[in-house]
Amino acid sequence: MCLIPVHNNMNLAIIGTGYVGLTTGTCFAEVGHNVVCVDNNQAKVEALREGRVPIYEPDLEEMILSNVSAGRLSFTTELAKAVKTCDIIFIAVPTPPHEDGSVDLSYIESVSHEIADVITPEMGYRVIVDKSTVPVSTGSKVYQVIARYAKGNVDVDVVSNPEFLREGSAVSDLMNPDRVVIGADSQRAMDLMKRVYQPFNAPIVEVDLHSAELIKHAANSFLALKISYINAVSAVCEKAGADVELVAQGIGMDKRISRHFLNAGLGYGGSCFPKDVKGFINVADQLGAPMTILKEVENINEQQLERFLKRLRKKLWVLRKKRIAVWGLAFKQNTDDVRESVAIKLIKRLCDEGACVTAYDPKAAQTGAAALAGYDVTIADDMYECTRDAEILIVATEWKQFAMANLVKVREMMRLPIIFDGRNLLHGENALHAGFEYHSIGRKTLRPQ
Ligand code: UGA
C-alpha cells in the first residue's frame, strides 16, 4: 500500500452503515479524514460505538477501533448534524431489487428528502455522493428532490462514485483500488472528490454523472458474464472430456481476457451480481436497448446448480434419506454473508428431496442457520465432524481451509468415499490418494483403481 499523507483532511458524512458505508467510512478515516457514519438504526449505532461490528470482514474491526480511538471516526443517528458539519455527504443505503428485477430506490429517495429537509443556503456548498449501486440517471433525481424540497436556493452538486469492493477483501480493495470512478457534471465537485481520494494514490477516472452510474452496472454484469461464460464452457468440457481449469489457464494468459473471474463452479451469488444483473437488464429494457445477453448469463447461472443436482442424483440415485455433508454456507469465502448464496440454495434443494444434510461454515454458521430456518439441517461446529457417516461430501464455498483439509481424516469419518467439489477447490489427486472418488466441475471424475 502506498499512501500519501492527507494535508487537507476533510469532514465526510456516510449515510448508511451497511457493507459499503461502514467499510468506506472506515477507510476514509484510516487515511486521515474526519468521518461520521450515520444510520437510523439506533441499536446498530450503539453497537458500533461500543466497538461491536455487525459484519465479519477481515481487518475491519481493528481498523474501526483504532480510528474511533484516534477521534477520526464516529457513529450517529443524527443526519441533520452530519449534513451541517460535513463538506461531502455519501449516500450508501441499500438498493434492493423489486419482484420484477427493477431497483427499489425508495431508501435513496428518502435520504435525499431528509437531506433536503435540513440543508440550507447558509451552510454553503455541499457535495452529495451516490455510493450505492443505482440505475443510470438516479443522480439527477437525487438532485431534483433536494432542489425541490430544500428551504431556499441551496448550493449542491450530486456526484456518482461507485464502489468496487468485494466482500471478504473489502478493506484491501478500498485501500488499494485499481481505479476510482468519479462522475460529476461540475468541476468544483470533481476537484473536491479528487481531494478525498488523493491519499489513496490510485488512478482516477473522471467522467460525467451518467457514465459513472453505468460503469458500475456494466462492470458487475461483465464479471457475472465472465463467470457464466466459463461455467458454460465447463459443461462442454464435461461432455468432451476436457479440463475447464486448463482451458481457463490457456485463455486467461491472454492479457485481453485475464484469468480473473474464470473460476468455474456452482455459479455466482451474493448481494450484488444477481441483483445488479437483473437491475441492468431492467434499466436497459426501459431505455429501449435490451441487454438480452444478460438473460443468458442468468440462465447459465441457474443451470449450473441444476446440472450439479442432476449429477448428484445420477451418483446416489435417490437423495431421500442420504446423509450429505456440505462444506460452506456463505456465498463466497471470507465472509459470513449468505445472501443469494448458492450453497444455501443447494441445501434447500437437497432437503426438499428428503436428504439428511449436515453443513459447516467457518464464519456463516449463524447467518446460514437463519437462512435455513424451517429446513431440517444440522449445522456442525467442526468441518471434520460435519462429514461423520456422510455418504457424500459437497464443497459449496471456496474457503481456503477446505482446500487444506486432511482428506485421509475425512475419509475415515465418512460412510462412502465420494466428494462432489462444486468449487474445484480441492486437489483432485490428494482426494484420489485418500481413497475418494472425486467429482468436480468441468473436469473428468477421478476414481481409485
Ligand atoms: C462484487 C464485485 O466483484 C465487486 O467489484 C463489487 O464492488 C461488488 O460485487 C458490489 O457490487 O458491491 P462480491 O459480490 O463481494 O463483489 O463478490 P465476488 O468476489 O465478485 O463474488 C461474487 C460471486 O461470484 C461469488 O458467489 C463467487 O463465488 C462467484 N465467483 C467469483 C465465481 O463463481 N467464479 C469466479 O471466478 C469469481
Coordinates of C-alpha atoms in Angstrom, one line a residue, residues 27-395:
C27 CA -11.0 3.5 5.2
F28 CA -11.6 7.3 4.7
A29 CA -10.9 7.7 8.4
E30 CA -7.8 5.5 8.1
V31 CA -6.2 7.9 5.5
G32 CA -6.9 10.9 7.8
H33 CA -10.3 12.3 7.0
N34 CA -12.8 13.0 9.8
V35 CA -15.7 10.7 9.2
V36 CA -19.2 10.5 10.7
C37 CA -21.2 7.4 9.8
V38 CA -25.0 7.9 10.1
D39 CA -27.6 5.2 10.5
N40 CA -31.2 5.3 11.5
N41 CA -30.9 2.0 13.4
Q42 CA -30.2 3.1 17.0
A43 CA -29.2 -0.4 18.1
K44 CA -26.6 -0.7 15.3
V45 CA -25.1 2.7 16.1
E46 CA -24.9 1.9 19.8
A47 CA -23.2 -1.4 19.0
L48 CA -20.7 0.3 16.7
R49 CA -19.9 2.9 19.3
E50 CA -19.1 0.1 21.7
G51 CA -16.8 -1.5 19.1
R52 CA -19.2 -4.3 18.2
V53 CA -19.1 -4.7 14.4
P54 CA -22.2 -6.3 12.8
I55 CA -20.4 -8.0 9.9
Y56 CA -17.4 -10.2 9.5
E57 CA -14.8 -8.6 7.2
P58 CA -11.0 -9.2 7.6
D59 CA -9.2 -6.3 9.3
L60 CA -12.4 -4.1 9.6
E61 CA -12.9 -4.4 13.3
E62 CA -9.3 -3.4 14.2
M63 CA -9.5 -0.5 11.8
I64 CA -12.7 0.8 13.2
L65 CA -11.4 0.6 16.8
S66 CA -8.2 2.4 16.1
N67 CA -9.9 5.2 14.1
V68 CA -12.6 5.6 16.7
S69 CA -10.0 6.0 19.4
A70 CA -8.0 8.4 17.2
G71 CA -11.1 10.5 17.1
R72 CA -11.4 10.4 13.3
L73 CA -14.4 8.0 13.1
S74 CA -17.8 8.3 14.9
F75 CA -21.3 7.0 14.6
T76 CA -24.6 8.8 15.0
T77 CA -28.3 8.6 14.2
E78 CA -28.4 12.4 13.7
L79 CA -28.4 13.0 9.9
A80 CA -29.0 16.8 10.4
K81 CA -25.9 17.3 12.4
A82 CA -23.8 15.4 9.9
V83 CA -25.1 17.4 6.9
K84 CA -24.4 20.6 8.8
T85 CA -20.8 19.8 9.6
C86 CA -19.6 17.8 6.6
D87 CA -18.4 19.0 3.2
I88 CA -19.3 15.8 1.4
I89 CA -22.3 13.5 2.1
F90 CA -22.1 10.0 0.8
I91 CA -25.3 8.0 0.4
A92 CA -24.6 4.3 0.9
V93 CA -28.1 2.9 1.6
P94 CA -29.5 -0.4 0.2
T95 CA -30.9 -0.6 -3.3
P96 CA -32.7 -3.9 -3.2
P97 CA -34.5 -5.5 -6.2
H98 CA -38.2 -5.3 -6.7
E99 CA -40.1 -8.5 -7.7
D100 CA -39.8 -7.6 -11.4
G101 CA -36.0 -7.0 -11.2
S102 CA -36.2 -3.2 -11.2
V103 CA -34.2 -1.4 -8.5
D104 CA -36.0 -0.2 -5.3
L105 CA -34.8 3.4 -4.9
S106 CA -37.0 4.3 -2.0
Y107 CA -34.2 4.4 0.5
I108 CA -32.2 6.7 -1.8
E109 CA -35.3 8.9 -2.3
S110 CA -36.0 9.1 1.4
V111 CA -32.4 10.0 2.4
S112 CA -32.4 12.7 -0.4
H113 CA -35.6 14.0 1.2
E114 CA -34.1 14.0 4.7
I115 CA -31.0 15.9 3.3
A116 CA -33.4 18.5 1.7
D117 CA -35.2 19.0 5.0
V118 CA -32.1 20.0 6.8
I119 CA -29.8 21.7 4.2
T120 CA -29.9 25.5 4.0
P121 CA -28.3 28.1 1.7
E122 CA -26.3 29.4 4.8
M123 CA -24.5 26.1 5.2
G124 CA -22.6 26.8 1.9
Y125 CA -21.6 24.4 -0.8
R126 CA -22.3 20.6 -0.3
V127 CA -21.5 17.6 -2.5
I128 CA -23.9 14.7 -2.3
V129 CA -22.4 11.5 -3.5
D130 CA -24.2 8.4 -4.6
K131 CA -22.2 5.4 -3.4
S132 CA -25.0 2.8 -3.7
T133 CA -25.3 0.9 -6.9
V134 CA -28.1 2.7 -8.8
P135 CA -29.6 2.8 -12.3
V136 CA -28.3 5.4 -14.7
S137 CA -29.8 8.9 -14.1
T138 CA -30.6 8.3 -10.4
G139 CA -28.1 11.2 -9.5
S140 CA -30.3 13.6 -11.5
K141 CA -33.3 12.5 -9.5
V142 CA -31.5 13.0 -6.2
Y143 CA -30.6 16.5 -7.3
Q144 CA -34.2 17.2 -8.2
V145 CA -35.5 16.0 -4.8
I146 CA -33.0 18.2 -3.0
A147 CA -33.7 21.3 -5.2
R148 CA -37.4 20.8 -4.9
Y149 CA -37.7 20.3 -1.1
A150 CA -34.9 22.3 0.3
K151 CA -35.7 25.6 2.0
G152 CA -34.2 28.2 -0.3
N153 CA -31.6 28.1 -3.1
V154 CA -29.1 25.6 -1.8
D155 CA -25.7 25.2 -3.3
V156 CA -25.4 21.5 -4.1
D157 CA -23.8 19.1 -6.6
V158 CA -24.6 15.5 -7.0
V159 CA -21.8 13.1 -7.8
S160 CA -21.7 9.4 -8.6
N161 CA -18.8 7.5 -7.1
P162 CA -19.5 3.7 -7.4
E163 CA -17.6 1.3 -5.3
F164 CA -15.8 -1.9 -6.5
L165 CA -15.0 -3.6 -3.2
R166 CA -15.6 -7.3 -2.8
E167 CA -16.9 -8.8 0.4
G168 CA -14.1 -10.7 2.1
S169 CA -11.5 -8.4 0.8
A170 CA -13.3 -5.1 1.2
V171 CA -10.7 -3.3 3.3
S172 CA -7.8 -4.2 1.0
D173 CA -9.9 -3.4 -2.1
L174 CA -10.7 0.0 -0.7
M175 CA -7.2 0.9 0.4
N176 CA -5.6 -0.3 -2.9
P177 CA -8.2 0.4 -5.6
D178 CA -7.5 -0.4 -9.3
R179 CA -9.2 2.8 -10.1
V180 CA -11.5 5.4 -8.6
V181 CA -14.5 6.4 -10.7
I182 CA -15.9 9.9 -10.2
G183 CA -18.9 11.0 -12.2
A184 CA -19.5 14.7 -11.8
D185 CA -21.0 17.4 -14.0
S186 CA -19.3 20.2 -12.2
Q187 CA -15.5 20.9 -11.9
R188 CA -15.9 22.2 -8.3
A189 CA -17.4 18.8 -7.2
M190 CA -14.8 16.9 -9.2
D191 CA -12.0 18.8 -7.5
L192 CA -13.3 18.2 -4.0
M193 CA -13.8 14.5 -4.7
K194 CA -10.3 14.2 -6.0
R195 CA -9.1 15.7 -2.7
V196 CA -10.9 12.9 -0.9
Y197 CA -9.1 10.2 -2.9
Q198 CA -5.7 11.9 -3.1
P199 CA -4.3 9.8 -0.2
F200 CA -5.1 6.5 -2.0
N201 CA -2.8 7.2 -4.8
A202 CA -5.0 5.4 -7.4
P203 CA -5.8 6.3 -11.0
I204 CA -8.9 8.4 -11.1
V205 CA -11.4 8.0 -13.9
E206 CA -13.1 11.4 -14.3
V207 CA -16.4 11.1 -16.1
D208 CA -19.9 12.6 -16.3
L209 CA -22.6 11.6 -13.8
H210 CA -24.5 9.2 -16.1
S211 CA -21.4 7.4 -17.3
A212 CA -20.2 6.7 -13.8
E213 CA -23.6 5.2 -12.9
L214 CA -23.4 3.0 -15.9
I215 CA -19.8 1.9 -15.2
K216 CA -20.9 0.2 -12.0
H217 CA -23.8 -1.8 -13.6
A218 CA -21.7 -2.6 -16.6
A219 CA -18.7 -3.7 -14.5
N220 CA -20.7 -6.1 -12.3
S221 CA -22.6 -7.5 -15.2
F222 CA -19.4 -8.1 -17.2
L223 CA -17.9 -10.0 -14.2
A224 CA -21.0 -12.1 -13.9
L225 CA -20.9 -12.7 -17.6
K226 CA -17.3 -13.9 -17.3
I227 CA -18.3 -16.4 -14.6
S228 CA -21.3 -17.7 -16.7
Y229 CA -19.1 -17.9 -19.8
I230 CA -16.6 -20.3 -18.0
N231 CA -19.5 -22.2 -16.5
A232 CA -21.0 -22.8 -19.9
V233 CA -17.5 -23.9 -21.1
S234 CA -17.4 -26.2 -18.1
A235 CA -20.5 -28.0 -19.4
V236 CA -18.8 -28.5 -22.8
C237 CA -15.7 -29.8 -21.1
E238 CA -17.6 -32.4 -19.1
K239 CA -19.1 -33.7 -22.4
A240 CA -15.8 -33.5 -24.3
G241 CA -13.6 -35.0 -21.6
A242 CA -11.6 -31.8 -21.4
D243 CA -10.4 -29.9 -18.3
V244 CA -12.0 -26.4 -17.6
E245 CA -9.1 -25.4 -15.3
L246 CA -6.7 -25.9 -18.2
V247 CA -8.9 -24.1 -20.6
A248 CA -9.3 -21.1 -18.2
Q249 CA -5.5 -21.0 -17.8
G250 CA -5.0 -21.1 -21.5
I251 CA -7.4 -18.4 -22.3
G252 CA -6.7 -16.3 -19.2
M253 CA -3.0 -15.8 -20.1
D254 CA -4.2 -13.6 -22.9
K255 CA -4.0 -10.2 -21.2
R256 CA -7.1 -9.1 -23.1
I257 CA -9.1 -11.8 -21.3
S258 CA -7.2 -12.3 -18.0
R259 CA -7.6 -15.3 -15.6
H260 CA -9.6 -13.4 -13.0
F261 CA -13.2 -14.4 -12.6
L262 CA -12.8 -17.5 -14.8
N263 CA -13.3 -19.9 -11.9
A264 CA -15.9 -22.5 -12.8
G265 CA -18.2 -23.6 -10.0
L266 CA -21.8 -23.7 -8.8
G267 CA -22.4 -20.2 -10.1
Y268 CA -22.3 -16.7 -8.7
G269 CA -24.3 -15.5 -5.7
G270 CA -24.2 -12.7 -3.1
S271 CA -26.0 -9.4 -2.7
C272 CA -24.5 -7.8 -5.8
F273 CA -24.2 -9.9 -9.0
P274 CA -27.7 -11.4 -9.0
K275 CA -29.3 -8.1 -8.2
D276 CA -27.2 -5.9 -10.5
V277 CA -27.5 -8.2 -13.5
K278 CA -31.3 -8.0 -13.0
G279 CA -31.2 -4.3 -12.4
F280 CA -29.1 -3.7 -15.6
I281 CA -31.5 -5.9 -17.7
N282 CA -34.4 -3.8 -16.4
V283 CA -32.8 -0.4 -17.0
A284 CA -31.7 -1.4 -20.5
D285 CA -35.2 -2.7 -21.3
Q286 CA -36.7 0.6 -20.0
L287 CA -34.3 2.6 -22.1
G288 CA -35.2 0.5 -25.2
A289 CA -31.8 -1.0 -25.6
P290 CA -32.3 -4.6 -24.3
M291 CA -29.3 -6.4 -22.9
T292 CA -30.5 -9.9 -23.9
I293 CA -27.0 -11.3 -23.4
L294 CA -27.5 -10.9 -19.6
K295 CA -30.6 -13.0 -19.7
E296 CA -28.5 -15.9 -20.9
V297 CA -25.9 -15.0 -18.1
E298 CA -28.7 -15.6 -15.6
N299 CA -29.9 -18.7 -17.3
I300 CA -26.5 -20.3 -17.3
N301 CA -26.1 -19.4 -13.6
E302 CA -29.3 -21.2 -12.7
Q303 CA -28.5 -24.2 -14.9
Q304 CA -25.1 -24.7 -13.2
L305 CA -26.9 -25.7 -10.0
E306 CA -29.4 -27.9 -11.9
R307 CA -26.6 -29.8 -13.7
F308 CA -24.8 -30.4 -10.4
L309 CA -28.0 -31.8 -8.8
K310 CA -28.5 -34.0 -11.8
R311 CA -25.0 -35.4 -11.4
L312 CA -25.6 -36.0 -7.7
R313 CA -28.8 -37.9 -8.4
K314 CA -27.1 -39.9 -11.1
K315 CA -24.5 -40.9 -8.5
L316 CA -26.8 -41.6 -5.5
W317 CA -29.9 -42.5 -7.4
V318 CA -32.5 -41.1 -4.9
L319 CA -31.4 -38.4 -2.5
R320 CA -34.1 -39.3 0.1
K321 CA -32.5 -40.3 3.4
K322 CA -29.0 -39.9 2.0
R323 CA -26.6 -38.4 4.5
I324 CA -25.0 -35.4 2.8
A325 CA -22.2 -33.3 4.3
V326 CA -21.9 -29.7 2.8
W327 CA -18.9 -27.6 3.4
G328 CA -19.8 -24.0 3.0
L329 CA -22.8 -21.8 3.6
A330 CA -21.5 -18.3 2.8
F331 CA -21.9 -17.0 -0.8
K332 CA -18.1 -17.0 -1.1
Q333 CA -15.0 -17.3 1.2
N334 CA -14.0 -14.8 4.0
T335 CA -17.5 -13.6 4.7
D336 CA -20.5 -14.6 6.9
D337 CA -22.9 -13.2 4.2
V338 CA -25.3 -15.8 2.9
R339 CA -27.4 -13.5 0.7
E340 CA -28.3 -15.3 -2.6
S341 CA -25.7 -18.0 -1.6
V342 CA -25.7 -20.9 -4.0
A343 CA -24.7 -23.1 -1.0
I344 CA -28.0 -22.2 0.7
K345 CA -30.0 -22.8 -2.5
L346 CA -28.3 -26.2 -2.9
I347 CA -29.0 -27.3 0.7
K348 CA -32.7 -26.3 0.4
R349 CA -33.0 -28.4 -2.8
L350 CA -31.3 -31.4 -1.1
C351 CA -33.7 -31.0 1.9
D352 CA -36.7 -30.7 -0.5
E353 CA -35.7 -34.1 -1.9
G354 CA -35.5 -35.6 1.6
A355 CA -31.7 -35.8 2.1
C356 CA -30.3 -35.5 5.6
V357 CA -27.9 -32.6 5.4
T358 CA -25.2 -31.5 7.8
A359 CA -23.4 -28.3 6.9
Y360 CA -20.3 -26.5 8.2
D361 CA -19.0 -23.0 7.5
P362 CA -16.2 -21.3 9.4
K363 CA -18.0 -17.9 9.7
A364 CA -21.5 -18.2 8.4
A365 CA -23.0 -20.8 10.8
Q366 CA -25.3 -18.3 12.4
T367 CA -26.4 -16.4 9.3
G368 CA -26.7 -19.7 7.5
A369 CA -28.8 -21.3 10.2
A370 CA -31.1 -18.2 10.0
A371 CA -31.4 -18.5 6.2
L372 CA -32.2 -22.2 6.5
A373 CA -34.9 -21.7 9.2
G374 CA -37.7 -24.2 8.6
Y375 CA -35.3 -26.7 6.9
D376 CA -34.1 -29.8 8.8
V377 CA -30.4 -29.1 8.5
T378 CA -27.8 -29.8 11.2
I379 CA -25.1 -27.1 11.5
A380 CA -21.8 -28.7 12.6
D381 CA -19.2 -26.7 14.5
D382 CA -16.3 -28.6 13.1
M383 CA -15.6 -29.4 9.5
Y384 CA -14.5 -33.0 10.1
E385 CA -17.4 -33.7 12.4
C386 CA -19.7 -32.4 9.6
T387 CA -18.6 -35.4 7.5
R388 CA -19.3 -38.1 10.1
D389 CA -21.2 -41.0 8.4
A390 CA -21.8 -39.0 5.3
E391 CA -22.4 -40.7 2.0
I392 CA -21.2 -37.8 0.0
L393 CA -19.3 -34.6 0.8
I394 CA -20.1 -31.5 -1.2
V395 CA -17.8 -28.4 -1.3

